[in-house]
mmCIF file of N, CA and C in Angstrom:
data_model
loop_
_atom_site.group_PDB
_atom_site.id
_atom_site.type_symbol
_atom_site.label_atom_id
_atom_site.label_comp_id
_atom_site.label_asym_id
_atom_site.label_seq_id
_atom_site.Cartn_x
_atom_site.Cartn_y
_atom_site.Cartn_z
ATOM 1 N N ALA S 1 -97.248 -32.736 135.272
ATOM 2 C CA ALA S 1 -98.602 -33.164 134.951
ATOM 3 C C ALA S 1 -98.560 -34.097 133.745
ATOM 4 N N VAL S 2 -99.424 -35.051 133.750
ATOM 5 C CA VAL S 2 -99.551 -35.977 132.631
ATOM 6 C C VAL S 2 -100.941 -35.794 132.041
ATOM 7 N N ILE S 3 -100.982 -35.490 130.764
ATOM 8 C CA ILE S 3 -102.256 -35.291 130.078
ATOM 9 C C ILE S 3 -102.283 -36.218 128.873
ATOM 10 N N PRO S 4 -103.284 -37.072 128.758
ATOM 11 C CA PRO S 4 -103.368 -37.951 127.593
ATOM 12 C C PRO S 4 -103.493 -37.134 126.294
ATOM 13 N N MET S 5 -102.686 -37.469 125.312
ATOM 14 C CA MET S 5 -102.753 -36.760 124.033
ATOM 15 C C MET S 5 -104.131 -36.866 123.402
ATOM 16 N N GLN S 6 -104.837 -37.949 123.683
ATOM 17 C CA GLN S 6 -106.182 -38.086 123.141
ATOM 18 C C GLN S 6 -107.068 -36.928 123.605
ATOM 19 N N ASP S 7 -106.846 -36.450 124.829
ATOM 20 C CA ASP S 7 -107.607 -35.311 125.337
ATOM 21 C C ASP S 7 -107.191 -34.024 124.638
ATOM 22 N N ILE S 8 -105.902 -33.826 124.451
ATOM 23 C CA ILE S 8 -105.408 -32.629 123.769
ATOM 24 C C ILE S 8 -105.927 -32.587 122.337
ATOM 25 N N LEU S 9 -105.954 -33.746 121.684
ATOM 26 C CA LEU S 9 -106.412 -33.818 120.293
ATOM 27 C C LEU S 9 -107.928 -33.875 120.173
ATOM 28 N N ARG S 10 -108.607 -33.946 121.323
ATOM 29 C CA ARG S 10 -110.076 -34.005 121.378
ATOM 30 C C ARG S 10 -110.626 -35.201 120.600
ATOM 31 N N LEU S 11 -110.014 -36.364 120.833
ATOM 32 C CA LEU S 11 -110.445 -37.585 120.155
ATOM 33 C C LEU S 11 -111.585 -38.242 120.921
ATOM 34 N N ASP S 12 -112.352 -39.066 120.232
ATOM 35 C CA ASP S 12 -113.488 -39.740 120.866
ATOM 36 C C ASP S 12 -113.049 -41.038 121.541
ATOM 37 N N ASN S 13 -114.001 -41.802 122.032
ATOM 38 C CA ASN S 13 -113.709 -43.049 122.751
ATOM 39 C C ASN S 13 -112.969 -44.083 121.908
ATOM 40 N N GLY S 14 -113.020 -43.958 120.603
ATOM 41 C CA GLY S 14 -112.317 -44.889 119.737
ATOM 42 C C GLY S 14 -110.803 -44.829 119.898
ATOM 43 N N ALA S 15 -110.309 -43.758 120.510
ATOM 44 C CA ALA S 15 -108.868 -43.587 120.694
ATOM 45 C C ALA S 15 -108.434 -43.861 122.130
ATOM 46 N N ARG S 16 -109.248 -44.577 122.869
ATOM 47 C CA ARG S 16 -108.902 -44.865 124.269
ATOM 48 C C ARG S 16 -107.601 -45.647 124.359
ATOM 49 N N MET S 17 -106.819 -45.332 125.372
ATOM 50 C CA MET S 17 -105.554 -46.030 125.611
ATOM 51 C C MET S 17 -105.793 -47.383 126.273
ATOM 52 N N ASN S 18 -106.800 -47.434 127.134
ATOM 53 C CA ASN S 18 -107.023 -48.628 127.936
ATOM 54 C C ASN S 18 -108.517 -48.788 128.186
ATOM 55 N N VAL S 19 -109.005 -50.007 128.052
ATOM 56 C CA VAL S 19 -110.395 -50.316 128.385
ATOM 57 C C VAL S 19 -110.350 -51.314 129.534
ATOM 58 N N PRO S 20 -110.704 -50.866 130.743
ATOM 59 C CA PRO S 20 -110.636 -51.761 131.900
ATOM 60 C C PRO S 20 -111.434 -53.048 131.693
ATOM 61 N N SER S 21 -110.992 -54.106 132.307
ATOM 62 C CA SER S 21 -111.642 -55.427 132.272
ATOM 63 C C SER S 21 -111.585 -56.087 130.905
ATOM 64 N N THR S 22 -110.649 -55.671 130.055
ATOM 65 C CA THR S 22 -110.481 -56.321 128.757
ATOM 66 C C THR S 22 -109.032 -56.780 128.628
ATOM 67 N N THR S 23 -108.815 -57.703 127.738
ATOM 68 C CA THR S 23 -107.456 -58.128 127.430
ATOM 69 C C THR S 23 -107.208 -57.882 125.957
ATOM 70 N N GLY S 24 -106.032 -57.523 125.630
ATOM 71 C CA GLY S 24 -105.668 -57.299 124.244
ATOM 72 C C GLY S 24 -105.980 -55.891 123.776
ATOM 73 N N MET S 25 -105.116 -55.344 122.981
ATOM 74 C CA MET S 25 -105.215 -54.036 122.353
ATOM 75 C C MET S 25 -105.163 -52.867 123.336
ATOM 76 N N ASN S 26 -104.970 -53.131 124.617
ATOM 77 C CA ASN S 26 -104.767 -52.031 125.551
ATOM 78 C C ASN S 26 -103.346 -51.506 125.399
ATOM 79 N N TRP S 27 -103.184 -50.239 125.586
ATOM 80 C CA TRP S 27 -101.901 -49.553 125.518
ATOM 81 C C TRP S 27 -101.265 -49.624 124.128
ATOM 82 N N SER S 28 -102.071 -49.711 123.093
ATOM 83 C CA SER S 28 -101.519 -49.806 121.741
ATOM 84 C C SER S 28 -101.751 -48.544 120.914
ATOM 85 N N TRP S 29 -102.445 -47.551 121.460
ATOM 86 C CA TRP S 29 -102.730 -46.325 120.715
ATOM 87 C C TRP S 29 -101.443 -45.573 120.429
ATOM 88 N N ARG S 30 -101.308 -45.064 119.215
ATOM 89 C CA ARG S 30 -100.163 -44.245 118.822
ATOM 90 C C ARG S 30 -100.685 -43.008 118.107
ATOM 91 N N MET S 31 -100.083 -41.878 118.408
ATOM 92 C CA MET S 31 -100.470 -40.641 117.742
ATOM 93 C C MET S 31 -99.926 -40.656 116.319
ATOM 94 N N GLU S 32 -100.780 -40.289 115.387
ATOM 95 C CA GLU S 32 -100.362 -40.258 113.991
ATOM 96 C C GLU S 32 -99.522 -39.012 113.721
ATOM 97 N N GLU S 33 -98.579 -39.146 112.809
ATOM 98 C CA GLU S 33 -97.747 -38.015 112.428
ATOM 99 C C GLU S 33 -98.631 -36.888 111.906
ATOM 100 N N GLY S 34 -98.377 -35.697 112.342
ATOM 101 C CA GLY S 34 -99.153 -34.543 111.903
ATOM 102 C C GLY S 34 -100.423 -34.297 112.698
ATOM 103 N N ALA S 35 -100.712 -35.153 113.681
ATOM 104 C CA ALA S 35 -101.951 -35.010 114.457
ATOM 105 C C ALA S 35 -101.929 -33.782 115.358
ATOM 106 N N LEU S 36 -100.752 -33.382 115.805
ATOM 107 C CA LEU S 36 -100.653 -32.208 116.666
ATOM 108 C C LEU S 36 -100.578 -30.968 115.782
ATOM 109 N N THR S 37 -101.737 -30.398 115.499
ATOM 110 C CA THR S 37 -101.815 -29.223 114.632
ATOM 111 C C THR S 37 -101.361 -27.975 115.385
ATOM 112 N N LYS S 38 -101.178 -26.893 114.661
ATOM 113 C CA LYS S 38 -100.820 -25.623 115.300
ATOM 114 C C LYS S 38 -101.911 -25.194 116.275
ATOM 115 N N GLU S 39 -103.164 -25.442 115.916
ATOM 116 C CA GLU S 39 -104.284 -25.095 116.799
ATOM 117 C C GLU S 39 -104.194 -25.877 118.113
ATOM 118 N N ASN S 40 -103.951 -27.186 118.016
ATOM 119 C CA ASN S 40 -103.828 -28.011 119.223
ATOM 120 C C ASN S 40 -102.611 -27.609 120.049
ATOM 121 N N ALA S 41 -101.506 -27.306 119.389
ATOM 122 C CA ALA S 41 -100.296 -26.893 120.101
ATOM 123 C C ALA S 41 -100.524 -25.564 120.812
ATOM 124 N N SER S 42 -101.229 -24.650 120.164
ATOM 125 C CA SER S 42 -101.544 -23.364 120.787
ATOM 126 C C SER S 42 -102.448 -23.551 121.991
ATOM 127 N N ARG S 43 -103.410 -24.437 121.872
ATOM 128 C CA ARG S 43 -104.313 -24.719 122.992
ATOM 129 C C ARG S 43 -103.535 -25.311 124.166
ATOM 130 N N LEU S 44 -102.637 -26.236 123.890
ATOM 131 C CA LEU S 44 -101.820 -26.837 124.937
ATOM 132 C C LEU S 44 -100.924 -25.785 125.596
ATOM 133 N N ALA S 45 -100.343 -24.897 124.798
ATOM 134 C CA ALA S 45 -99.504 -23.827 125.343
ATOM 135 C C ALA S 45 -100.328 -22.893 126.223
ATOM 136 N N PHE S 46 -101.534 -22.561 125.785
ATOM 137 C CA PHE S 46 -102.415 -21.699 126.574
ATOM 138 C C PHE S 46 -102.753 -22.340 127.914
ATOM 139 N N LEU S 47 -103.157 -23.604 127.889
ATOM 140 C CA LEU S 47 -103.514 -24.296 129.130
ATOM 141 C C LEU S 47 -102.309 -24.434 130.056
ATOM 142 N N SER S 48 -101.142 -24.702 129.490
ATOM 143 C CA SER S 48 -99.922 -24.810 130.293
ATOM 144 C C SER S 48 -99.618 -23.491 130.991
ATOM 145 N N SER S 49 -99.778 -22.394 130.271
ATOM 146 C CA SER S 49 -99.548 -21.078 130.851
ATOM 147 C C SER S 49 -100.608 -20.736 131.891
ATOM 148 N N LEU S 50 -101.857 -21.017 131.574
ATOM 149 C CA LEU S 50 -102.972 -20.715 132.469
ATOM 150 C C LEU S 50 -102.796 -21.369 133.830
ATOM 151 N N TYR S 51 -102.315 -22.599 133.829
ATOM 152 C CA TYR S 51 -102.171 -23.348 135.075
ATOM 153 C C TYR S 51 -100.732 -23.377 135.606
ATOM 154 N N GLY S 52 -99.882 -22.493 135.075
ATOM 155 C CA GLY S 52 -98.523 -22.362 135.584
ATOM 156 C C GLY S 52 -97.630 -23.548 135.305
ATOM 157 N N ARG S 53 -97.884 -24.254 134.216
ATOM 158 C CA ARG S 53 -97.090 -25.445 133.886
ATOM 159 C C ARG S 53 -96.112 -25.217 132.740
ATOM 160 N N ASN S 54 -96.038 -23.988 132.247
ATOM 161 C CA ASN S 54 -95.129 -23.720 131.135
ATOM 162 C C ASN S 54 -93.714 -23.512 131.661
ATOM 163 N N LEU S 55 -92.763 -23.944 130.883
ATOM 164 C CA LEU S 55 -91.357 -23.798 131.262
ATOM 165 C C LEU S 55 -90.844 -22.467 130.747
ATOM 166 N N LYS S 56 -90.124 -21.772 131.582
ATOM 167 C CA LYS S 56 -89.567 -20.478 131.157
ATOM 168 C C LYS S 56 -88.078 -20.498 131.296
#
């Protein structure tokens, strides 16, 4: 499964990866160091387990 980090981090539209029908600045988003907090990592682990996507 592919999940945009912007969704995991619960970011707003300002962090979009791509804006259709535009040129320039698409695909330039980068996650800042430290953005994946313990809370976000725990949420991702929970969702991965809930939907059977966790590696064992």
